[in-house]
Coordinates of C-alpha atoms in Angstrom, one line a residue:
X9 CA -14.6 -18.7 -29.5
X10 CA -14.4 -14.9 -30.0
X11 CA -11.2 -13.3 -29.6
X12 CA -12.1 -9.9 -29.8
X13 CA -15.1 -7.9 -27.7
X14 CA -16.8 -6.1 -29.3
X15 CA -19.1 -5.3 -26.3
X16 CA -18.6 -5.7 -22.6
X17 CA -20.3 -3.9 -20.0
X18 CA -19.3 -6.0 -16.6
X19 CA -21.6 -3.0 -14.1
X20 CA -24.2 -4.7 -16.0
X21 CA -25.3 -6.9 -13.4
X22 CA -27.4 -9.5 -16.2
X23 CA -24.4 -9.8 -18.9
X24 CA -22.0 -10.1 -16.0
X25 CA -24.1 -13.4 -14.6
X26 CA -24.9 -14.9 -18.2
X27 CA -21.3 -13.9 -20.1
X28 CA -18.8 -11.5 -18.2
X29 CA -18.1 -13.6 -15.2
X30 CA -17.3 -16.5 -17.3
X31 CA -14.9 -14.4 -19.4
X32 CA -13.6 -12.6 -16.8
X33 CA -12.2 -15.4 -14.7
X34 CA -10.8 -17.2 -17.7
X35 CA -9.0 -14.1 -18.6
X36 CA -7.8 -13.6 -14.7
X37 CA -6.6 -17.3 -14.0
X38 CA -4.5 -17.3 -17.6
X39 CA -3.2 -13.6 -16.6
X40 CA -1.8 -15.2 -13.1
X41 CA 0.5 -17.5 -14.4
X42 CA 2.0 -15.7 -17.0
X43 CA 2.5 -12.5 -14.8
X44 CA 4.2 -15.3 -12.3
X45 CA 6.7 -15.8 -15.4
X46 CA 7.5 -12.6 -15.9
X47 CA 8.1 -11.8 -11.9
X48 CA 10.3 -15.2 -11.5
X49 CA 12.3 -14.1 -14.4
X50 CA 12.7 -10.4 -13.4
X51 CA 13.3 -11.5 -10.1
X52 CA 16.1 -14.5 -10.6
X53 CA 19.4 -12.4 -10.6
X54 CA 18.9 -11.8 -7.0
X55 CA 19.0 -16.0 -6.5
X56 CA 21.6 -16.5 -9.8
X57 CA 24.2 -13.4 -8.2
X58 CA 24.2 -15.2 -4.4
X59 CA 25.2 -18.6 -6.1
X60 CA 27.8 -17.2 -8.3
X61 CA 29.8 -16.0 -5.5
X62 CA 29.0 -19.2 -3.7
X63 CA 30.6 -20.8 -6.8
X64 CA 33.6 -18.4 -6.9
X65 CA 32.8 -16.3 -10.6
X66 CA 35.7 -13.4 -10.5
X67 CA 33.7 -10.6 -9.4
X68 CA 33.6 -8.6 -6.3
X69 CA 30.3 -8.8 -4.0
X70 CA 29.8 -5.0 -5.4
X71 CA 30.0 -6.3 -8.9
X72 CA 27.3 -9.0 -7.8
X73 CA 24.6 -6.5 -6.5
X74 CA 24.6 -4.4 -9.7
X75 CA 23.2 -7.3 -11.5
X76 CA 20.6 -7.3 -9.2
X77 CA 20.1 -3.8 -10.0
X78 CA 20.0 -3.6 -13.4
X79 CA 17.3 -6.1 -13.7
X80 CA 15.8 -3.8 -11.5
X81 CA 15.9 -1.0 -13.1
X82 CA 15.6 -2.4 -16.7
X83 CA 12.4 -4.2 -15.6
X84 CA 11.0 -0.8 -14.7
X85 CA 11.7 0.8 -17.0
X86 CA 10.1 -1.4 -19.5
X87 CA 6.8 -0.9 -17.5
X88 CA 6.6 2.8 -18.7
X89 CA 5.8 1.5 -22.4
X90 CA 4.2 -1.7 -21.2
X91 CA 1.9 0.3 -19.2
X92 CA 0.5 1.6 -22.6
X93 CA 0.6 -1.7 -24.4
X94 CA -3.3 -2.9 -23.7
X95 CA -4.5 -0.1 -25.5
X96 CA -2.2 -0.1 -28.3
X97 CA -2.5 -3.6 -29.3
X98 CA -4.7 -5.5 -27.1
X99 CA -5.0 -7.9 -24.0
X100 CA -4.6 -11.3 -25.8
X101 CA -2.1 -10.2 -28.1
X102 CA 0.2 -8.3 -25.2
X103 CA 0.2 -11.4 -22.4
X104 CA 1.1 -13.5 -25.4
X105 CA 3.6 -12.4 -27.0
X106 CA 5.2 -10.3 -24.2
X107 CA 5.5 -13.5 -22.1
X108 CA 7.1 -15.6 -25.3
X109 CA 9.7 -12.9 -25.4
X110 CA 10.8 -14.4 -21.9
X111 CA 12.2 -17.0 -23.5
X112 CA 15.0 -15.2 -24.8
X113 CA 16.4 -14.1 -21.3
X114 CA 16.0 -17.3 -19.5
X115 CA 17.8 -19.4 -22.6
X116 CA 20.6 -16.9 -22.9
X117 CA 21.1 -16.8 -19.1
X118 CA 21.6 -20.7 -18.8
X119 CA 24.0 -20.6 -21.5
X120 CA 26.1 -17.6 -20.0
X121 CA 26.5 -19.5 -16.3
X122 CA 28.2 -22.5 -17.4
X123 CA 31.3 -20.4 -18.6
X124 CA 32.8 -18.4 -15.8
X125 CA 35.4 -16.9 -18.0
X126 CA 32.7 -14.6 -19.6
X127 CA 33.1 -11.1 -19.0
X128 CA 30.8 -9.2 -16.1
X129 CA 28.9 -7.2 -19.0
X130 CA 27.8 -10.4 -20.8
X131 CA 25.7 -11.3 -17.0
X132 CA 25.1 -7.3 -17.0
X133 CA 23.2 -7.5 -20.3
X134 CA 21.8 -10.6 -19.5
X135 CA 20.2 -8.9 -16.6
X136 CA 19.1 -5.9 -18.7
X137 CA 17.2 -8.3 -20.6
X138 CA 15.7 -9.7 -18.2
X139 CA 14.3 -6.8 -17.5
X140 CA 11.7 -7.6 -19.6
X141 CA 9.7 -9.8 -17.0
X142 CA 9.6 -7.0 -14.8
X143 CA 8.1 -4.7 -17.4
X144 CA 4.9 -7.6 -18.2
X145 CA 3.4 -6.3 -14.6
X146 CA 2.3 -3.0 -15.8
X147 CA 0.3 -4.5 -19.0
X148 CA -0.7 -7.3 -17.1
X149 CA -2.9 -5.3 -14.0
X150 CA -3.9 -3.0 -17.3
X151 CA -5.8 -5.5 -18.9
X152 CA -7.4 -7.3 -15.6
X153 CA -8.9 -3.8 -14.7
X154 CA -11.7 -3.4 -16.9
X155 CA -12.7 -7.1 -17.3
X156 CA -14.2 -6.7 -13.2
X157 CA -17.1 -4.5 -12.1
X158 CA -15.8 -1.8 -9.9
X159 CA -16.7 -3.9 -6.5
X160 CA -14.9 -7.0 -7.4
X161 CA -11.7 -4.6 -9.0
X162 CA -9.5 -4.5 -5.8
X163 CA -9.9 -8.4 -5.4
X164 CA -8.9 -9.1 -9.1
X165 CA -6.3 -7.1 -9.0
X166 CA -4.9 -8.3 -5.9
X167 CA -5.4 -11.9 -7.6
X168 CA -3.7 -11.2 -10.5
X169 CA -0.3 -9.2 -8.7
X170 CA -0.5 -11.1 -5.6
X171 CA -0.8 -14.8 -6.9
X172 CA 1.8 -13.3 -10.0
X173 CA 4.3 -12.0 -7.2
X174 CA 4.6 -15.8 -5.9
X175 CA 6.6 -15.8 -9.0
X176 CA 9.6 -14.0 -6.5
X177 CA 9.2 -16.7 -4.2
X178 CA 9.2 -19.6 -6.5
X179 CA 12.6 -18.1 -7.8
X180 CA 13.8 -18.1 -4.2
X181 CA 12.0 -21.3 -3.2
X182 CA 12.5 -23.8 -6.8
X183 CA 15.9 -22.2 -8.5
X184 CA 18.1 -23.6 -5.6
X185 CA 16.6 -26.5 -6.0
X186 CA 16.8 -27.3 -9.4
X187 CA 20.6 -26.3 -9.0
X188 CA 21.0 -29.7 -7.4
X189 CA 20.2 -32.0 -9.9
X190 CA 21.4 -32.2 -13.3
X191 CA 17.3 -31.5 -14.8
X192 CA 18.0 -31.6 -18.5
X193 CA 20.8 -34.4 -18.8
X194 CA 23.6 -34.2 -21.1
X195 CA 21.8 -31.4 -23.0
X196 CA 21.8 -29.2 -19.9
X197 CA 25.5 -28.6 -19.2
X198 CA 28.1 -29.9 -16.9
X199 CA 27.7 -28.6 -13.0
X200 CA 30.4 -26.6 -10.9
X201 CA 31.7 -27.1 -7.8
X202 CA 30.7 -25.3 -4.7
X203 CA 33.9 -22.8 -3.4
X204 CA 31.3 -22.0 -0.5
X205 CA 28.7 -23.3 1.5
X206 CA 25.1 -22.6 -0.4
X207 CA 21.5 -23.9 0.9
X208 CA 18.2 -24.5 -0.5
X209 CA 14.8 -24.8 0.9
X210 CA 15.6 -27.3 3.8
X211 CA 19.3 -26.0 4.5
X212 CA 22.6 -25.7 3.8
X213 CA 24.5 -27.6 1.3
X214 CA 27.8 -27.7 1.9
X215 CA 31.0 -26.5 -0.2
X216 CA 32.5 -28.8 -2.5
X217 CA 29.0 -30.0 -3.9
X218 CA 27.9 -30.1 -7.5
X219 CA 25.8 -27.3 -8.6
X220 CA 23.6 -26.8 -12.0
X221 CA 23.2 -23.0 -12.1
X222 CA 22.4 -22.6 -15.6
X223 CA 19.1 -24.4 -14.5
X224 CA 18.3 -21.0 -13.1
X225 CA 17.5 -20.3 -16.8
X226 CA 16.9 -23.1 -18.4
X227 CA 14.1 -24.5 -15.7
X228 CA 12.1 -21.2 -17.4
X229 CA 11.1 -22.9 -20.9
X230 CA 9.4 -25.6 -18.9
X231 CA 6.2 -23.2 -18.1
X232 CA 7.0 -20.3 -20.4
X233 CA 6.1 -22.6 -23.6
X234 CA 2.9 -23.8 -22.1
X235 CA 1.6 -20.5 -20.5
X236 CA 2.4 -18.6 -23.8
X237 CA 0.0 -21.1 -25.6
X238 CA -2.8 -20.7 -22.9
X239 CA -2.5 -16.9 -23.2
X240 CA -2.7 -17.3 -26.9
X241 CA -5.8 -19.8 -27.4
X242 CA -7.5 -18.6 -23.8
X243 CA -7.6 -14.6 -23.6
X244 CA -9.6 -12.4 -25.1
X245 CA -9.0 -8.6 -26.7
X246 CA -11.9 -5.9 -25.7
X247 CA -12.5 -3.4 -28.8
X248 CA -13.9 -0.9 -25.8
X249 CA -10.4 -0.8 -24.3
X250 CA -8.1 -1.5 -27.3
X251 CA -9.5 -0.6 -30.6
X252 CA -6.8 -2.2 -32.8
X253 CA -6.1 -5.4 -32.0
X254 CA -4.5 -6.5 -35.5
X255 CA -2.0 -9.2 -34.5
X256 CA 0.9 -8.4 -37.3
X257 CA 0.2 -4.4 -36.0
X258 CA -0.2 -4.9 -32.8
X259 CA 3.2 -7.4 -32.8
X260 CA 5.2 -4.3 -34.1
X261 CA 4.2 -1.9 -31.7
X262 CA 4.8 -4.1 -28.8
X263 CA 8.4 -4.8 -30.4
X264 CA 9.0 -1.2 -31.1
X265 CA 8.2 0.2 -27.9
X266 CA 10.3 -1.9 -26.0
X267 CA 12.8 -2.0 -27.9
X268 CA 13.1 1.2 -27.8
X269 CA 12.9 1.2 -23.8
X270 CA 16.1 -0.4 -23.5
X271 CA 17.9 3.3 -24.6
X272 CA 17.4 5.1 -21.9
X273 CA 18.1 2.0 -19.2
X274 CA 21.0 1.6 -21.4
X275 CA 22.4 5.3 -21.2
X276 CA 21.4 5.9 -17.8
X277 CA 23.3 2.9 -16.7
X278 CA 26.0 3.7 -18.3
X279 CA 26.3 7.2 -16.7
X280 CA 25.7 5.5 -13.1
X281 CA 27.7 1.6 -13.0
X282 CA 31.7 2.6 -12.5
X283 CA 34.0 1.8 -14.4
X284 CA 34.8 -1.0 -17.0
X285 CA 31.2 -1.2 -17.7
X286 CA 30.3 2.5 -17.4
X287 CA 31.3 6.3 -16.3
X288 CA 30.3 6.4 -12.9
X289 CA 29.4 10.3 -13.4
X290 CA 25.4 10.3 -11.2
X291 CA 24.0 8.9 -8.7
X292 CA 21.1 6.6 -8.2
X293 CA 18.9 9.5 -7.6
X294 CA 19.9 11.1 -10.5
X295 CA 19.6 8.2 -12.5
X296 CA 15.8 7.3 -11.4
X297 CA 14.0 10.7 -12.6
X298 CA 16.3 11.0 -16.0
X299 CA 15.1 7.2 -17.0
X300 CA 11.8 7.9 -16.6
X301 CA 11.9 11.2 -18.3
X302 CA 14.0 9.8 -21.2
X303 CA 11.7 6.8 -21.3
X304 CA 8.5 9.3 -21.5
X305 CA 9.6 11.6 -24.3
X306 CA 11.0 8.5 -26.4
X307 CA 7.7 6.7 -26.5
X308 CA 5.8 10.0 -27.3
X309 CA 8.3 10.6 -29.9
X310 CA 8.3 7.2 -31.2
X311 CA 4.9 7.0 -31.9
X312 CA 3.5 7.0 -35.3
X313 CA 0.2 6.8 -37.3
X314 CA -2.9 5.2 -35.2
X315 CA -0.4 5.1 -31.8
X316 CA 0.6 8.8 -31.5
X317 CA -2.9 9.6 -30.9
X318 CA -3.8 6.6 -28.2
X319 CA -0.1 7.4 -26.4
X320 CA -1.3 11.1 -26.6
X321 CA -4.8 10.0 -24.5
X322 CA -2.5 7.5 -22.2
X323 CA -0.8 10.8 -21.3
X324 CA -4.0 12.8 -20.2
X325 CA -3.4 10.9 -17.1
X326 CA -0.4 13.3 -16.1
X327 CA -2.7 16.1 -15.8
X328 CA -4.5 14.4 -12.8
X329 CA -3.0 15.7 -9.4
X330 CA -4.4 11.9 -8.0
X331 CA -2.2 10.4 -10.5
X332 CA 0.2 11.7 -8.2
X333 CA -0.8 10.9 -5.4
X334 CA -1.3 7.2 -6.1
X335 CA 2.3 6.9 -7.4
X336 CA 3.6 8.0 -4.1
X337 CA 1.5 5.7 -2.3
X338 CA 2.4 2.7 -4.4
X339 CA 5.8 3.1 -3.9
X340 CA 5.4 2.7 -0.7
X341 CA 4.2 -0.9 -1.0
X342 CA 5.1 -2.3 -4.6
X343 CA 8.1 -0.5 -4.5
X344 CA 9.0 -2.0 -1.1
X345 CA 8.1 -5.1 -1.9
X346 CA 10.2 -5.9 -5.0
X347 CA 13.2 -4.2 -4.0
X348 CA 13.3 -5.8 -0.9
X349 CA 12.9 -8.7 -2.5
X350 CA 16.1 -8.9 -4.5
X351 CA 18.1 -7.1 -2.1
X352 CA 17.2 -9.6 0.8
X353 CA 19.2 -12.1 -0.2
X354 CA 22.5 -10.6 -0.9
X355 CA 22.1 -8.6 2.0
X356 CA 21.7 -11.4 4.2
X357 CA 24.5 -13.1 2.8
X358 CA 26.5 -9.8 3.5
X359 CA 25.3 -9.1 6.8
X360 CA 24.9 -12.5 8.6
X361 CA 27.3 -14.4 6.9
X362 CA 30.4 -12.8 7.9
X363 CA 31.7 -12.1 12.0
X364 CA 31.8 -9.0 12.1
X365 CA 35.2 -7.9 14.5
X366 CA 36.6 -4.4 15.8
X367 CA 40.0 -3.8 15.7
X368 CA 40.4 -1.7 19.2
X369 CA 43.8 -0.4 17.8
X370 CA 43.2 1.1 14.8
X371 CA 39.1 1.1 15.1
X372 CA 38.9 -0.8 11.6
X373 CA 36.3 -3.7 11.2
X374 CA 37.4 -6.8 9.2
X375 CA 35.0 -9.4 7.8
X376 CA 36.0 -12.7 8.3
X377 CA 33.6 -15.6 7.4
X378 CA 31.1 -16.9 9.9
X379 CA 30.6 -21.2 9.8
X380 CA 27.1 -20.0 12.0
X381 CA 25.8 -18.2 9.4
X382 CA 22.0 -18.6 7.7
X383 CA 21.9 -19.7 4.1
X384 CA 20.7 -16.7 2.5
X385 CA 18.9 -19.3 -0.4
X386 CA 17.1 -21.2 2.8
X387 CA 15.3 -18.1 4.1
X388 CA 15.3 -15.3 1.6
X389 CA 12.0 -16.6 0.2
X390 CA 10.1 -16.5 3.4
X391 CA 9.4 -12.3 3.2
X392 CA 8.2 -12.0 -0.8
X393 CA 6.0 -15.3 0.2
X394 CA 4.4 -13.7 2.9
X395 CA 3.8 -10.2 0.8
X396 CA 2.5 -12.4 -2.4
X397 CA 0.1 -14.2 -0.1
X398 CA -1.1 -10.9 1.3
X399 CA -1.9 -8.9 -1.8
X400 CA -5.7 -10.8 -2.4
X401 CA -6.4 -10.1 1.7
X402 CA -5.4 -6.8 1.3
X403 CA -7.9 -6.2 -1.7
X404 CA -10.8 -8.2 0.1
X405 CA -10.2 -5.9 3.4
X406 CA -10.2 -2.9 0.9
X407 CA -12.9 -3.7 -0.8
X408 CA -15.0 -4.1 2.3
X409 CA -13.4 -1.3 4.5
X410 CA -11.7 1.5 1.6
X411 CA -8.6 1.7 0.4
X412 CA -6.8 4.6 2.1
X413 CA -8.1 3.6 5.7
X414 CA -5.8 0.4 5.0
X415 CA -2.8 2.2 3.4
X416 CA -3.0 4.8 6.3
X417 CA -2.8 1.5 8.2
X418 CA 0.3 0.0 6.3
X419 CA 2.2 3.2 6.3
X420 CA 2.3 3.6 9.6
X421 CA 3.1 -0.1 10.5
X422 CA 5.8 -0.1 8.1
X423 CA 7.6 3.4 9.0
X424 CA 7.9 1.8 12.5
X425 CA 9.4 -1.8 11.4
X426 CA 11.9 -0.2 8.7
X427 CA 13.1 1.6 11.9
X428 CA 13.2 -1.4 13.8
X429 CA 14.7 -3.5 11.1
X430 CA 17.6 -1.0 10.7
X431 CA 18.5 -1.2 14.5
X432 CA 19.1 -5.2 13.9
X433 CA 20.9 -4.9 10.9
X434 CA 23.3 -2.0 12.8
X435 CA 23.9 -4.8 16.0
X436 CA 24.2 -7.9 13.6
X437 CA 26.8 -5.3 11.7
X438 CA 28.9 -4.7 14.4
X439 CA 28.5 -8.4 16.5
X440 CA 30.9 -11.0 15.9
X441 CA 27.8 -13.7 16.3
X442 CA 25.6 -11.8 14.1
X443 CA 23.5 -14.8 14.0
X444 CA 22.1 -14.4 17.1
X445 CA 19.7 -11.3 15.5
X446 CA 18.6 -13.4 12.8
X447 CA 15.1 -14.6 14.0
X448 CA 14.1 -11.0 15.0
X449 CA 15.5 -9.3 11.2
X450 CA 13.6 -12.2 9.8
X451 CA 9.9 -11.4 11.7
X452 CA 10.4 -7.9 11.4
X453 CA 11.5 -7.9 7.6
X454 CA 8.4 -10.5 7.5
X455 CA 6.1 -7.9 9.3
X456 CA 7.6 -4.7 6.0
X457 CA 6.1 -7.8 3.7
X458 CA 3.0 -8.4 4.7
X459 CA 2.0 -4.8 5.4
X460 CA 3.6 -4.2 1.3
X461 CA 1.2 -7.2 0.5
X462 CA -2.0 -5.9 2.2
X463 CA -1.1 -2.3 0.9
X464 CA -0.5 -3.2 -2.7
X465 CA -4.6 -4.8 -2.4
X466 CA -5.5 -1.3 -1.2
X467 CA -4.0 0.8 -3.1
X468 CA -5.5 -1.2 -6.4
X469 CA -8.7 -0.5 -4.6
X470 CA -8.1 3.1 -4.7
X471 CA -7.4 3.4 -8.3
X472 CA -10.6 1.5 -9.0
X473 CA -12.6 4.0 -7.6
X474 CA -10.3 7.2 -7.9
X475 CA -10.5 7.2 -11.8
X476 CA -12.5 6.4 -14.6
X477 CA -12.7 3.5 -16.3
X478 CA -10.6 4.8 -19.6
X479 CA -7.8 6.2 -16.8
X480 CA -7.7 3.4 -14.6
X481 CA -5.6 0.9 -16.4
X482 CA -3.2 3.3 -17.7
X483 CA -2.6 4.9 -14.0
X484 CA -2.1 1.3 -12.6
X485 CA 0.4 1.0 -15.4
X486 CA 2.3 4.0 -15.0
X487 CA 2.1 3.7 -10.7
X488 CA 3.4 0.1 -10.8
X489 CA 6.0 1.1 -13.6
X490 CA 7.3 4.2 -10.7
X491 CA 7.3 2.1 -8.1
X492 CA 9.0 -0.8 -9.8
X493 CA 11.7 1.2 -9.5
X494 CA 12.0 0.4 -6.0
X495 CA 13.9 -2.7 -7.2
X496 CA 16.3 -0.6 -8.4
X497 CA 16.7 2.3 -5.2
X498 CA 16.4 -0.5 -2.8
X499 CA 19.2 -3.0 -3.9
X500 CA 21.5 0.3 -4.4
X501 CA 20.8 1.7 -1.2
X502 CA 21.6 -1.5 1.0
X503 CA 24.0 -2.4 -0.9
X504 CA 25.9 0.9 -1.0
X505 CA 25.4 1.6 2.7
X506 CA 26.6 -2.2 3.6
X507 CA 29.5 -1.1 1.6
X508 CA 30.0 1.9 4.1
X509 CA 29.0 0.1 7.1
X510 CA 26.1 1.5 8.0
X511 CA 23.6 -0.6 6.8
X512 CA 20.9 0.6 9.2
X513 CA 20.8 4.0 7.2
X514 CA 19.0 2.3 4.1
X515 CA 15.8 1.1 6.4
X516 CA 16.4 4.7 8.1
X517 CA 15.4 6.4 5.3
X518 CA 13.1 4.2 4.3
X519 CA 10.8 4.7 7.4
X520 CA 11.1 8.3 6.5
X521 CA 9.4 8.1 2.9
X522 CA 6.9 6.1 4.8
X523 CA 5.9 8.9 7.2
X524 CA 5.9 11.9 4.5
X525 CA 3.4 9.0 2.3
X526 CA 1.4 8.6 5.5
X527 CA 0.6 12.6 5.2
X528 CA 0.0 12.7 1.6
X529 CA -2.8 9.9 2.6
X530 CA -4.5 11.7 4.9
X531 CA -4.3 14.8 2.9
X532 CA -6.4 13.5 -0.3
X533 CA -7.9 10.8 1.3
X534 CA -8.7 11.0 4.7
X535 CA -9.0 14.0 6.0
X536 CA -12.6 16.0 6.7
X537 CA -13.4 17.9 2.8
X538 CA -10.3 14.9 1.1
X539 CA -10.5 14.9 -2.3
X540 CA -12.1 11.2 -2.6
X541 CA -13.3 10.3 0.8
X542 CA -11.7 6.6 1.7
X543 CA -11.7 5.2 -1.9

């Protein structure tokens, strides 16, 4: 079987019945799992960070959430080289090694839980590297996009990240569980002892219970090994898209770029995390734009030879005012959806599992912890699965209606339920049975999900029809790698304002990104004489 394309022409209606279709699909349904790897191991710290305080490791809840958020940011990030990757080295080649080099994180991670001695930075640089899941995304819907004809592109894509973002909900669904048993026998570690009540899929499990949570890494190798094979002997490279697909070259410049990635996630987190582990000298909103500036003018100085002309074309995409655009508007429902993702379930573990009691003499609130409250590791899976499962829908309904008529759609529903979802989270903040508002943060959280999901499927319609074939994979690179950084912002910003109390401010200011996105919509996409009318 060929490995390399050396033509492919899927608008072709007669080599896309007799070859492309064929080739196509086996290239989608190898893409899915492997993209599913990458998300469950970008997306495991928020899971791993909730069970280490439930197993008593030495750090503060604070401490806890910046793991969360360096994975986040890491993972993003990586997605600014990765989005270049299919071009500089090839389809086959990128989902194959790039998901191999999973195996690194998840071994490293299983070996760092079972001593709760180790220092935070050791978990901190585990998360960094972890990183590197999140990263495989931008690649991943980069070499998917030109294998489809433009009218099957939104429901490919949507295949490819919505059955790949399941990979947040198996991390949230299977990771508790395979905490429970002792999976890989005397080989796998001894288990700890609860300190705290924990829960899995079907409910709590109560304090003083065994618990394996170096499975959380281990349980990676299991379908890492195999999918890394199938990407290997099942994909395909297309010469049209990637002209050099050399595997020793091609190797190097995967290596090299991110490698060289991990700099400016490195520097800026050390300007941002407080002290021991960094300077605590900007913000979170400094730190976003000066990573992906950093990250920008390393690659482009980087390059060498063959790849500083091909980074050089990848960059022609800057000068495109839709290019934008698009990143706005994916932020809006990627950016949403993994950040709420691995925020949810410290947050709920923050919010709902402690009573929260006003001291009418001094007016201080005090924390004490509430034997009513939800397992955050029962439910926290329930909002990614509902996104996951709405990204194909979402590209179906694009597909047949246009894209921005949908995201017009999704903006506005999720402006109003980030609104709504802060006003529960401000009465379960100040309600000494904060359990009581559960159900409703649950639906409406639910409801900022599925409206992510259905917008991510529109949005890849968009892009499909916004920009040209040799633009289109690099812009769904470079959007997904912007608004990956919503796994970053979002952790920071609930966490930061559950640390001040007001936790309701977060989703505040939320809905207000999603009304300014609903105008920039309508301005090059809906409106009479729009740019592209309803792509």
């Amino acid at each position: 079987m060929a490995r390399t394309f050396d033509h492919w022409d899927p608008e072709d209606e007669k080599f896309w019945e007799s070859t492309g279709k064929r080739i196509a699909n086996r290239n989608l349904w190898i893409s899915i799992p492997a993209l599913y790897c990458g998300f469950a191991v970008w997306a495991m710290w928020g899971i791993i960070s909730v069970q280490m305080l439930n197993l008593g490791f030495p750090f503060t809840k604070e401490q806890l959430f910046t793991l969360t958020a360096i994975s986040g940011l890491s993972g993003a990030t990586m997605r600014i080289p990765s989005s270049f990757f299919i071009r500089l080295a090839g389809g086959r080649n990128t989902i194959f090694l790039t998901t191999a080099m999973l195996l690194t994180p998840v071994v490293g991670t299983g070996i760092a839980l079972q001593h709760q001695d180790l220092p935070l930075w050791v978990f901190q640089l585990l998360a960094l590297w972890s990183g590197v899941g999140g990263g495989n995304f931008a690649s991943s819907m980069s070499n998917i996009n030109p294998f489809f004809p433009k009218r099957l592109q939104g429901t490919a894509l949507g295949l490819n990240a919505g059955l790949g973002n399941f990979g947040v909900t198996a991390t949230q669904i299977f990771i508790p569980l395979f905490m429970t048993v002792g999976l890989f026998g005397a080989i796998g570690g001894e288990p700890m002892t609860l300190v705290k009540d924990s829960g899995w899929l079907f409910g709590k499990i109560p304090a003083g219970a065994p618990t394996y949570i170096q499975n959380a890494g281990f349980v990676g190798i299991l379908i890492l090994v195999p999918v890394s094979i199938a990407a290997w002997f099942g994909m395909n490279n297309l010469r049209s898209v990637s002209p050099q697909t050399g595997v020793v070259a091609s190797f190097s410049k995967i290596t090299w770029l991110y490698t060289l990635a991990f700099i400016p996630a490195i520097l800026g987190l050390y300007l941002y995390l407080p002290a021991p582990t960094g300077l605590g000298l900007i913000n979170a909103w400094f730190l976003v734009p000066l990573d992906i500036v950093l990250a920008l003018l390393i690659m482009k100085l980087a390059a060498f030879g063959p790849m500083k002309e091909n980074v050089a074309k990848q960059f022609a995409i800057f000068s495109n005012k839709h290019t934008w655009a698009m990143t706005a508007l994916y932020v809006v429902t990627f950016g949403s959806f993994i950040g709420f993702s691995l925020a949810a379930p410290l947050a709920i573990t923050v919010i709902f599992g402690d009573k929260h009691v006003l001291d009418a003499a001094t007016g201080v609130w005090t924390h004490v912890k509430n034997p009513a409250a939800p397992s955050a590791l029962t439910y926290a899976w329930i909002g990614p699965f509902v996104g996951a499962a709405a990204r194909p829908l979402g590209g179906w309904i694009s597909d047949k209606l246009g894209g921005s008529i949908v995201t017009q759609a999704v903006s506005a529903v999720m402006a109003v339920a980030s609104v709504a979802t802060g006003y529960v989270m401000f009465l379960a903040y100040h309600s000494e049975t904060p359990e009581q508002y559960f159900l409703v943060f649950m639906l409406l959280f639910s409801l900022l999900f599925l409206a992510s999901g259905v917008g991510n499927g529109s949005t890849f319609r968009s892009v499909g029809h916004i920009f040209n074939r040799e633009q289109a994979g690099p812009v769904l690179g470079w959007t997904s790698a912007v608004a990956a950084y919503g796994s970053f912002v979002a952790p920071t910003m609930i966490g930061g304002q559950i640390h001040a109390g007001t936790p309701e401010n977060a989703m505040y200011g939320f809905a207000v990104f999603y009304a300014v996105c609903l105008v920039i919509n309508w301005w090059f996409y809906l409106r009479p004489n729009a740019y592209v009318k309803n792509p």
